[in-house]
PDB file of C-alpha atoms in Angstrom:
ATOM      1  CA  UNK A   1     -54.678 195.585 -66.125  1.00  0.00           C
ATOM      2  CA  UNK A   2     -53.123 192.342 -66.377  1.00  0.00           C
ATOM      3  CA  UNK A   3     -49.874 193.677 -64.440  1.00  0.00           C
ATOM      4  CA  UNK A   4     -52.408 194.201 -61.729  1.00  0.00           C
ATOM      5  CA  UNK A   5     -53.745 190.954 -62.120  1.00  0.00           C
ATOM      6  CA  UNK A   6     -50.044 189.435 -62.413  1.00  0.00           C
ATOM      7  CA  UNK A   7     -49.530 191.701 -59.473  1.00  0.00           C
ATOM      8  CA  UNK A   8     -51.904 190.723 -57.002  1.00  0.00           C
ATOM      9  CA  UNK A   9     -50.975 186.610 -57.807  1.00  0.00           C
ATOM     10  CA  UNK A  10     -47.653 186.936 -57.008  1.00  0.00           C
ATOM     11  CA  UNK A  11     -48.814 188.854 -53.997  1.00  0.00           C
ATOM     12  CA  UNK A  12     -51.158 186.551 -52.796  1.00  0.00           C
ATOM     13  CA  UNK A  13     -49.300 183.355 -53.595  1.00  0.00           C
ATOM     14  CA  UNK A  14     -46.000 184.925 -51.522  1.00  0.00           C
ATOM     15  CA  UNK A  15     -48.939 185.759 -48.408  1.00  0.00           C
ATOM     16  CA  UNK A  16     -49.611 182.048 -48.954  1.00  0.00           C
ATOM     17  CA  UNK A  17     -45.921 180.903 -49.162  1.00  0.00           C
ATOM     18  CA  UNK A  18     -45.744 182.878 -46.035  1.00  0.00           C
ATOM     19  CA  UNK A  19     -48.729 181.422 -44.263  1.00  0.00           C
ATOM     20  CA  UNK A  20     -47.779 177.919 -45.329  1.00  0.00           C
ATOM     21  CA  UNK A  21     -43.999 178.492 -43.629  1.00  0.00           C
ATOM     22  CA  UNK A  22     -45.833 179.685 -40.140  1.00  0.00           C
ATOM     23  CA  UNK A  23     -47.306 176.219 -39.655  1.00  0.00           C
ATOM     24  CA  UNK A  24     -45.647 174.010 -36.927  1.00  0.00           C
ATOM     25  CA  UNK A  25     -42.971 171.951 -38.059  1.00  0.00           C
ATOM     26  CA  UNK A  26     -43.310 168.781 -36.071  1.00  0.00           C
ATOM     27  CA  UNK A  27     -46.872 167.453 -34.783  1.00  0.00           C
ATOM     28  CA  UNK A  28     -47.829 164.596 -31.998  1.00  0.00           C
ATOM     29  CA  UNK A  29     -50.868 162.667 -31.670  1.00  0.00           C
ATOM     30  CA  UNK A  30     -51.568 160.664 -28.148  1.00  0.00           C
ATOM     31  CA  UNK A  31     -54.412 158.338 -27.127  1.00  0.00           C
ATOM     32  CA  UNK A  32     -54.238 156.400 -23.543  1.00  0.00           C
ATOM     33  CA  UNK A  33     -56.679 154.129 -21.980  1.00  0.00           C
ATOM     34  CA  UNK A  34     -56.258 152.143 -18.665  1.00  0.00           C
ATOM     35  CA  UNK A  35     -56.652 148.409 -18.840  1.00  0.00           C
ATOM     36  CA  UNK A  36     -57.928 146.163 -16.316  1.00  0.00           C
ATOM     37  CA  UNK A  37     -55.477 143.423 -17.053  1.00  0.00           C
ATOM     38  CA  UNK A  38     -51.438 142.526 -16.155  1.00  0.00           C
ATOM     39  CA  UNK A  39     -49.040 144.537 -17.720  1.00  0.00           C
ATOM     40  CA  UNK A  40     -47.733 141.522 -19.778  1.00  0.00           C
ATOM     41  CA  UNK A  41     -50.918 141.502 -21.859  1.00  0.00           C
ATOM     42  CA  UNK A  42     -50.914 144.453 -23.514  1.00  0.00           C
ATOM     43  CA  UNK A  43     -47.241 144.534 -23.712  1.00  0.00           C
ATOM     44  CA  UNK A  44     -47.320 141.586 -25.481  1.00  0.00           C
ATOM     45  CA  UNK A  45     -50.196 142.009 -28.092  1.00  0.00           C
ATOM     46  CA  UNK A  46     -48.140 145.072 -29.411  1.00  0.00           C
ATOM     47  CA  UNK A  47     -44.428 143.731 -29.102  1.00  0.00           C
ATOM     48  CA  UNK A  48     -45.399 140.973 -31.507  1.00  0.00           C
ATOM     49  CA  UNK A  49     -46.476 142.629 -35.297  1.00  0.00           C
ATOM     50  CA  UNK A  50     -47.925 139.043 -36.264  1.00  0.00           C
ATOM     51  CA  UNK A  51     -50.471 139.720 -33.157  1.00  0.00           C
ATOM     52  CA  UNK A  52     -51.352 143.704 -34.651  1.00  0.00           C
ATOM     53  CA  UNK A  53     -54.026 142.039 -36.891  1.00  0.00           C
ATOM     54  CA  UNK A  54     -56.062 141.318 -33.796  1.00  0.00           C
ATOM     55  CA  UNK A  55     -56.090 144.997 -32.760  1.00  0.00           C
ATOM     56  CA  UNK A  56     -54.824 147.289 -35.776  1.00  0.00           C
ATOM     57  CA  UNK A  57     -57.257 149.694 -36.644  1.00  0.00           C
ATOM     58  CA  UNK A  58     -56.338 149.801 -40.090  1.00  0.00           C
ATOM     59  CA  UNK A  59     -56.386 145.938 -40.756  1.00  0.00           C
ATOM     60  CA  UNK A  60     -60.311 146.933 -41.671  1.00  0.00           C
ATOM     61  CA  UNK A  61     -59.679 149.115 -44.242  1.00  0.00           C
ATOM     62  CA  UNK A  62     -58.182 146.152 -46.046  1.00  0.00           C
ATOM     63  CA  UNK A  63     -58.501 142.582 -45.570  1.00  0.00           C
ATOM     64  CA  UNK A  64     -56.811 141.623 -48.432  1.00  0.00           C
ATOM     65  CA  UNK A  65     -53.570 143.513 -46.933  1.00  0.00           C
ATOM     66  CA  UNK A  66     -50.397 142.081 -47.901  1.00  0.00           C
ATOM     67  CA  UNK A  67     -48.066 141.566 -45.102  1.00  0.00           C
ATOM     68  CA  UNK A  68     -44.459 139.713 -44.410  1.00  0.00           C
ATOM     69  CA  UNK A  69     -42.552 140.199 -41.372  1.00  0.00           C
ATOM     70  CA  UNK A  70     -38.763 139.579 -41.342  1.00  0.00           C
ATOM     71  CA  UNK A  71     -36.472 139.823 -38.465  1.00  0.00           C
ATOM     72  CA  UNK A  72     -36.648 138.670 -34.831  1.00  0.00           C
ATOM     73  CA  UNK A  73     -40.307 137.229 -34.162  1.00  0.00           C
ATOM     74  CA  UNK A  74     -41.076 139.935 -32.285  1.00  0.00           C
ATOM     75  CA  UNK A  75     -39.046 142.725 -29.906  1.00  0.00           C
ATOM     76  CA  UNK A  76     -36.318 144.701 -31.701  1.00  0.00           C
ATOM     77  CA  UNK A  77     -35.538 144.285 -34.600  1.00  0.00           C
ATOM     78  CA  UNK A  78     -38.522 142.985 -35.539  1.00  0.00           C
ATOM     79  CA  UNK A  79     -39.869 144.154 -38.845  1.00  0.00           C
ATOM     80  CA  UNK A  80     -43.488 144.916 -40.604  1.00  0.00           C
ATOM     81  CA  UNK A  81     -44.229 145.527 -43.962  1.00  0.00           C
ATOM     82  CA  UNK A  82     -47.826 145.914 -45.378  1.00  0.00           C
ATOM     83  CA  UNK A  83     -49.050 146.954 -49.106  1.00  0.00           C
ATOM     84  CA  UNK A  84     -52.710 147.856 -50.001  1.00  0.00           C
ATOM     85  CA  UNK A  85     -55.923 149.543 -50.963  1.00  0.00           C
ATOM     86  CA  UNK A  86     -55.334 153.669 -50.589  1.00  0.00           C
ATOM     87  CA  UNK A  87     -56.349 153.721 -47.621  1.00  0.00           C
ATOM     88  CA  UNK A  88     -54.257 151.745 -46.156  1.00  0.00           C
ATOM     89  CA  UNK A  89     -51.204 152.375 -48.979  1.00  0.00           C
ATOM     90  CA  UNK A  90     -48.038 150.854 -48.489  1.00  0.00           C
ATOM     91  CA  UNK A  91     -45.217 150.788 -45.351  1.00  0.00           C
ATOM     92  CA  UNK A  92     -42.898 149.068 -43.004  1.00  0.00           C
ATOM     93  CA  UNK A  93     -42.759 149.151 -39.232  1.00  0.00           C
ATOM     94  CA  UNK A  94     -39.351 148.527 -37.260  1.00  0.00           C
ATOM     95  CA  UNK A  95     -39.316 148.155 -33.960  1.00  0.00           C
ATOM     96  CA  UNK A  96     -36.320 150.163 -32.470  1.00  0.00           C
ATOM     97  CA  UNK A  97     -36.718 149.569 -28.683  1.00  0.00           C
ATOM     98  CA  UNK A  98     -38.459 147.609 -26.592  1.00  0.00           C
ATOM     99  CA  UNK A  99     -37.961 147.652 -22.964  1.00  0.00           C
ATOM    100  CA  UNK A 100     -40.212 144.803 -21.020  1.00  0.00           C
ATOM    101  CA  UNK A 101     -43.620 146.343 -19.625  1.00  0.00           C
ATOM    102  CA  UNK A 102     -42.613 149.946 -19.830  1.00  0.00           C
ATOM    103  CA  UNK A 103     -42.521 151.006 -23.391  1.00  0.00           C
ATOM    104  CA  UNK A 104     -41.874 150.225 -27.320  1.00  0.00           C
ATOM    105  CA  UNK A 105     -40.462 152.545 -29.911  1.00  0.00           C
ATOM    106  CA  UNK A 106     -41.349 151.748 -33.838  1.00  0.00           C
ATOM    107  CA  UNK A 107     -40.207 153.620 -36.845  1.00  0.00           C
ATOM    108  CA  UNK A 108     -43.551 154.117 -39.147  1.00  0.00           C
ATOM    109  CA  UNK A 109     -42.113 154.518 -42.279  1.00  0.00           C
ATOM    110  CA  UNK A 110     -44.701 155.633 -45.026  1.00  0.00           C
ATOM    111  CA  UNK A 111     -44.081 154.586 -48.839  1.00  0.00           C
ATOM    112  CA  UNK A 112     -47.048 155.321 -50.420  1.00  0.00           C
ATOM    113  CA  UNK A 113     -49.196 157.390 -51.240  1.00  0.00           C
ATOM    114  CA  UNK A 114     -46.354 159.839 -50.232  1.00  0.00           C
ATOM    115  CA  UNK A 115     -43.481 159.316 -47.932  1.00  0.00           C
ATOM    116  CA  UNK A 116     -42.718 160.345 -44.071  1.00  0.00           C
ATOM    117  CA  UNK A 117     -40.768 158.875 -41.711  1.00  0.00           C
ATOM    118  CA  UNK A 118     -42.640 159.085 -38.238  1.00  0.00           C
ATOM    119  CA  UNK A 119     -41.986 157.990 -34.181  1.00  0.00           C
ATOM    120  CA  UNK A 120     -44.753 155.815 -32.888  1.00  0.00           C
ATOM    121  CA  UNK A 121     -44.282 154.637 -28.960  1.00  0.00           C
ATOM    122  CA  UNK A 122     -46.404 152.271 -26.658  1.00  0.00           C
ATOM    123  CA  UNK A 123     -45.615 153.114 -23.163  1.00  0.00           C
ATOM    124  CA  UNK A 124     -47.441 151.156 -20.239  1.00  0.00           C
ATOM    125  CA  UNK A 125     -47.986 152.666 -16.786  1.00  0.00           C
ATOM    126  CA  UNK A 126     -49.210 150.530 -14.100  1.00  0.00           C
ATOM    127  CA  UNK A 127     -51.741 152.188 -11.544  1.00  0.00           C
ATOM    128  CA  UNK A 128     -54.232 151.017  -9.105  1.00  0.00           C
ATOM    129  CA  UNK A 129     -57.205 150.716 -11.548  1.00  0.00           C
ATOM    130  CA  UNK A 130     -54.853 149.301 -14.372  1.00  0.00           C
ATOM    131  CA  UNK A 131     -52.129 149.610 -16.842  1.00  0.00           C
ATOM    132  CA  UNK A 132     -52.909 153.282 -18.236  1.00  0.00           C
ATOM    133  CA  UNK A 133     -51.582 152.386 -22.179  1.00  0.00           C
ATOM    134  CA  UNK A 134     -49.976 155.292 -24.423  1.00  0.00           C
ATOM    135  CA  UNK A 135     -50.151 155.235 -28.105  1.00  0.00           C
ATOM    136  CA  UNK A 136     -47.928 158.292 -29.778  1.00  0.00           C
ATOM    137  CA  UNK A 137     -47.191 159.355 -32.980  1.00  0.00           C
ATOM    138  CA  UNK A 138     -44.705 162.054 -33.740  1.00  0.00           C
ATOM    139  CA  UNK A 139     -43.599 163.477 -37.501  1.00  0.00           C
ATOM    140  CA  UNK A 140     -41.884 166.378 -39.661  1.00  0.00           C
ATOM    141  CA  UNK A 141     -43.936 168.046 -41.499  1.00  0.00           C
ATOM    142  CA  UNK A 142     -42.021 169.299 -44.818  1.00  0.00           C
ATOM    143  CA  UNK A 143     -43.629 172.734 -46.962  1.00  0.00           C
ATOM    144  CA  UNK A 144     -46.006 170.027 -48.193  1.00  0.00           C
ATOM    145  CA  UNK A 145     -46.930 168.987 -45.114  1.00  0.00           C
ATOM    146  CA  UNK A 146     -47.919 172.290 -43.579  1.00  0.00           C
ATOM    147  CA  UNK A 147     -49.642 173.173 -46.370  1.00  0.00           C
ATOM    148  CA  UNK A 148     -51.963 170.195 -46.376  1.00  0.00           C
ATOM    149  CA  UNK A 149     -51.922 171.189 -42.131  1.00  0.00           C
ATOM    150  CA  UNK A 150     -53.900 174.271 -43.366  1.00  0.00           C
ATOM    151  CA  UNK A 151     -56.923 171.444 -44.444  1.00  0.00           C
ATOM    152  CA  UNK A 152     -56.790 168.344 -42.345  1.00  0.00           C
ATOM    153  CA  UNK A 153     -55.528 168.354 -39.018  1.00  0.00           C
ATOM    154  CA  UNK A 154     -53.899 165.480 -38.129  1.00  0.00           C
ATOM    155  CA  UNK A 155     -54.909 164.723 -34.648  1.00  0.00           C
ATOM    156  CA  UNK A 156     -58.118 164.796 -36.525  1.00  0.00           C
ATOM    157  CA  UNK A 157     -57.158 162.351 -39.086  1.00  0.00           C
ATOM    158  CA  UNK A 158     -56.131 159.894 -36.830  1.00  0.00           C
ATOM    159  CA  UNK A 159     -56.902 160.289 -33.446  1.00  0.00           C
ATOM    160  CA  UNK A 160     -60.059 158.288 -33.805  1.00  0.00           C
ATOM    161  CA  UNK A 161     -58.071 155.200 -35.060  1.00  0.00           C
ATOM    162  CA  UNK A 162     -55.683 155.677 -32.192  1.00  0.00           C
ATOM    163  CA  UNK A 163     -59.052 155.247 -29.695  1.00  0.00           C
ATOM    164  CA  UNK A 164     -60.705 152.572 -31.861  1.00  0.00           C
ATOM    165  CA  UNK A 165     -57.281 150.422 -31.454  1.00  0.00           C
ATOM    166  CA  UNK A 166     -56.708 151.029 -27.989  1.00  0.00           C
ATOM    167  CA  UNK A 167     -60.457 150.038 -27.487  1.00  0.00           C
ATOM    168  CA  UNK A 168     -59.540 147.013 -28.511  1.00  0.00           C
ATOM    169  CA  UNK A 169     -56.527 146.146 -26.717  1.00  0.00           C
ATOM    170  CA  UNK A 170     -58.331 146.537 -23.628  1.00  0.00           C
ATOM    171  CA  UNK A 171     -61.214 144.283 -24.712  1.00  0.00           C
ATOM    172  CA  UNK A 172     -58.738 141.712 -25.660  1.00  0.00           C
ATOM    173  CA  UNK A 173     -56.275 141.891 -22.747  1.00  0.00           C
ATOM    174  CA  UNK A 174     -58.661 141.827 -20.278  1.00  0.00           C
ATOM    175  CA  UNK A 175     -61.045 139.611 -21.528  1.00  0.00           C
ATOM    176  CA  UNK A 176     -57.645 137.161 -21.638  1.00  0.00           C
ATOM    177  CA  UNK A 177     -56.559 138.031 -18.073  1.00  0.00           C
ATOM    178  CA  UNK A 178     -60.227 137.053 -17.038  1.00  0.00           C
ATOM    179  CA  UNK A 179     -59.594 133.793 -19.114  1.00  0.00           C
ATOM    180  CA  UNK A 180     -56.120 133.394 -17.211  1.00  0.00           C
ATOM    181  CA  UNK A 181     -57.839 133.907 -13.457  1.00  0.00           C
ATOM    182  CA  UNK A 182     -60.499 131.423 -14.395  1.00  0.00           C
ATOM    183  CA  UNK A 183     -57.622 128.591 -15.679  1.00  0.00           C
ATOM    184  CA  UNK A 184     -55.423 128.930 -12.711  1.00  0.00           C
ATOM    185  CA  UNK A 185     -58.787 128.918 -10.385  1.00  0.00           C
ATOM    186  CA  UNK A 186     -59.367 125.957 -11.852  1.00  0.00           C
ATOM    187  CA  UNK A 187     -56.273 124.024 -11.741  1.00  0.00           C
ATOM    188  CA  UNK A 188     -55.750 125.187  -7.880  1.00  0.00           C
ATOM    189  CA  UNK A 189     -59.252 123.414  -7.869  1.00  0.00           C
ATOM    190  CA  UNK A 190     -58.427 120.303  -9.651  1.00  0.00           C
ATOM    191  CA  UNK A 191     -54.869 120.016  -7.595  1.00  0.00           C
ATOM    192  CA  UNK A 192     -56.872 120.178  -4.209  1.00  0.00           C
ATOM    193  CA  UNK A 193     -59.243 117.679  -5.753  1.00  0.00           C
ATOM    194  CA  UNK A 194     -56.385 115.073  -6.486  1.00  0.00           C
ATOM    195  CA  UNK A 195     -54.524 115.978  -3.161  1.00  0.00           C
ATOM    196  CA  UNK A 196     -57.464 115.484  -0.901  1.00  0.00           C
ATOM    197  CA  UNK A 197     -58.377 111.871  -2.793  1.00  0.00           C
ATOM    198  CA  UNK A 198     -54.526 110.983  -2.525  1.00  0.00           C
ATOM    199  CA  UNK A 199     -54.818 112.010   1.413  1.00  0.00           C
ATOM    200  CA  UNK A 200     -57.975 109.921   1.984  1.00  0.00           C
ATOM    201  CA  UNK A 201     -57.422 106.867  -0.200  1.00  0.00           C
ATOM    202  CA  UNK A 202     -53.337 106.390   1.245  1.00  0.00           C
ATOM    203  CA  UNK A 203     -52.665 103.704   2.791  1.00  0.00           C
ATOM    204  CA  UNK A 204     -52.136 103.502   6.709  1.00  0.00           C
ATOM    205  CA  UNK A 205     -48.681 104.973   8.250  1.00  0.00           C
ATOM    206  CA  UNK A 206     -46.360 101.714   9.228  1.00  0.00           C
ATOM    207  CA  UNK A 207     -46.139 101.306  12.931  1.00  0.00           C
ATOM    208  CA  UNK A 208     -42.839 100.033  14.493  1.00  0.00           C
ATOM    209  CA  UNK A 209     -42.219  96.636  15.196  1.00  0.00           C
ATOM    210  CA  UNK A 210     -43.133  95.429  18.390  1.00  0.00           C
ATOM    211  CA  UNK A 211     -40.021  94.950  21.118  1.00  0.00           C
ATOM    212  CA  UNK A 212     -39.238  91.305  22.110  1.00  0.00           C
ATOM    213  CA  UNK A 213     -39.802  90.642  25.699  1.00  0.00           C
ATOM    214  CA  UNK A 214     -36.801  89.461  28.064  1.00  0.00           C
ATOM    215  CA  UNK A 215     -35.988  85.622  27.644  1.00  0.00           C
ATOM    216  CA  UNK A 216     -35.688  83.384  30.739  1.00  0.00           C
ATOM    217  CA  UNK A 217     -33.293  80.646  30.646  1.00  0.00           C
TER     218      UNK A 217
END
């Protein structure tokens, strides 16, 4: 009886060995969302990590995050490092390429609670309705990983954090580029103002000196 037993583990443990092994190697998760706003903005807000804590979705989970940043201020190069609560656990972000108002390539690397290495990239399309933003995330997944596939997808996992962030990029952005029309409208305003009260408080335009007459001896 207890070969049986013995038996039937090992088979079922090789089906699951077997199962586990069928599961996709690599996965991709992708969120996009047009904003109303100049392609600069949103460029911007993600090319610089000191501006993520406007936007991150994560930065909720804990406030008490620790961060540094080393590296360039922000582009390539540019580094990210964070340390917190488990749900939030502990990383660094590189940014590996960053080409103006088209797209941005980071390395996500994962510490804790367990390690990956994954691809994230920002790419920015501008259309007639907007700049349609793309956030991606690509990894491995080891025998681990596809066995934990087999419980949690993760699209699933993160997908909503991927909208939630976007979200807000696009309030920000174009709440700013509304901000930005309204400051230029109203120095365009004010410069009109001071060149129409130059124009009408200018002095006369000199005339040229009268010619003398011819003399008579």
């Amino acid at each position: 009886m207890l070969k049986k037993v013995s038996l039937a583990l090992a088979v079922a443990i090789i089906g699951l060995a077997a199962v586990v092994a069928s599961r996709p190697s690599t996965y991709r998760v992708e969120r996009s969302i047009t904003v109303a706003a100049p392609v600069d903005l949103p460029f911007g807000i993600v090319n610089d990590f000191h501006r993520w804590k406007f936007w991150s979705p994560w930065e909720a989970h804990d406030p008490k995050m620790q961060k540094t940043f080393d590296g360039p201020y922000a582009g390539p190069g540019a580094i990210y490092s964070w340390s917190g609560n488990d749900q939030v656990g502990k990383g660094r972000m590189t940014i590996l390429e960053s080409r103006p108002y088209e797209s941005i390539r980071i390395q996500l690397e994962f510490i804790e609670p367990w390690p990956a290495t994954n691809t994230t990239t920002f790419t920015y399309q501008p259309g007639p309705e907007g700049v349609t933003v793309r956030w991606a995330m690509e990894g491995h997944n080891d025998f681990m990983g596809k066995a934990f596939s087999l419980f949690a997808d993760m699209d699933g996992m993160i997908g909503k954090d991927f909208e939630k962030g976007l979200a807000t990029i696009k309030s920000l952005t174009e709440t700013e580029a509304k901000n930005r029309l309204e400051r230029e409208a109203l120095l365009k305003a004010r410069a009109e103002a001071e060149a129409a009260k130059a124009a009408q408080g200018a002095p006369p335009a000199p005339t040229a000196p009268a010619q003398a007459g011819p003399t008579t001896p």
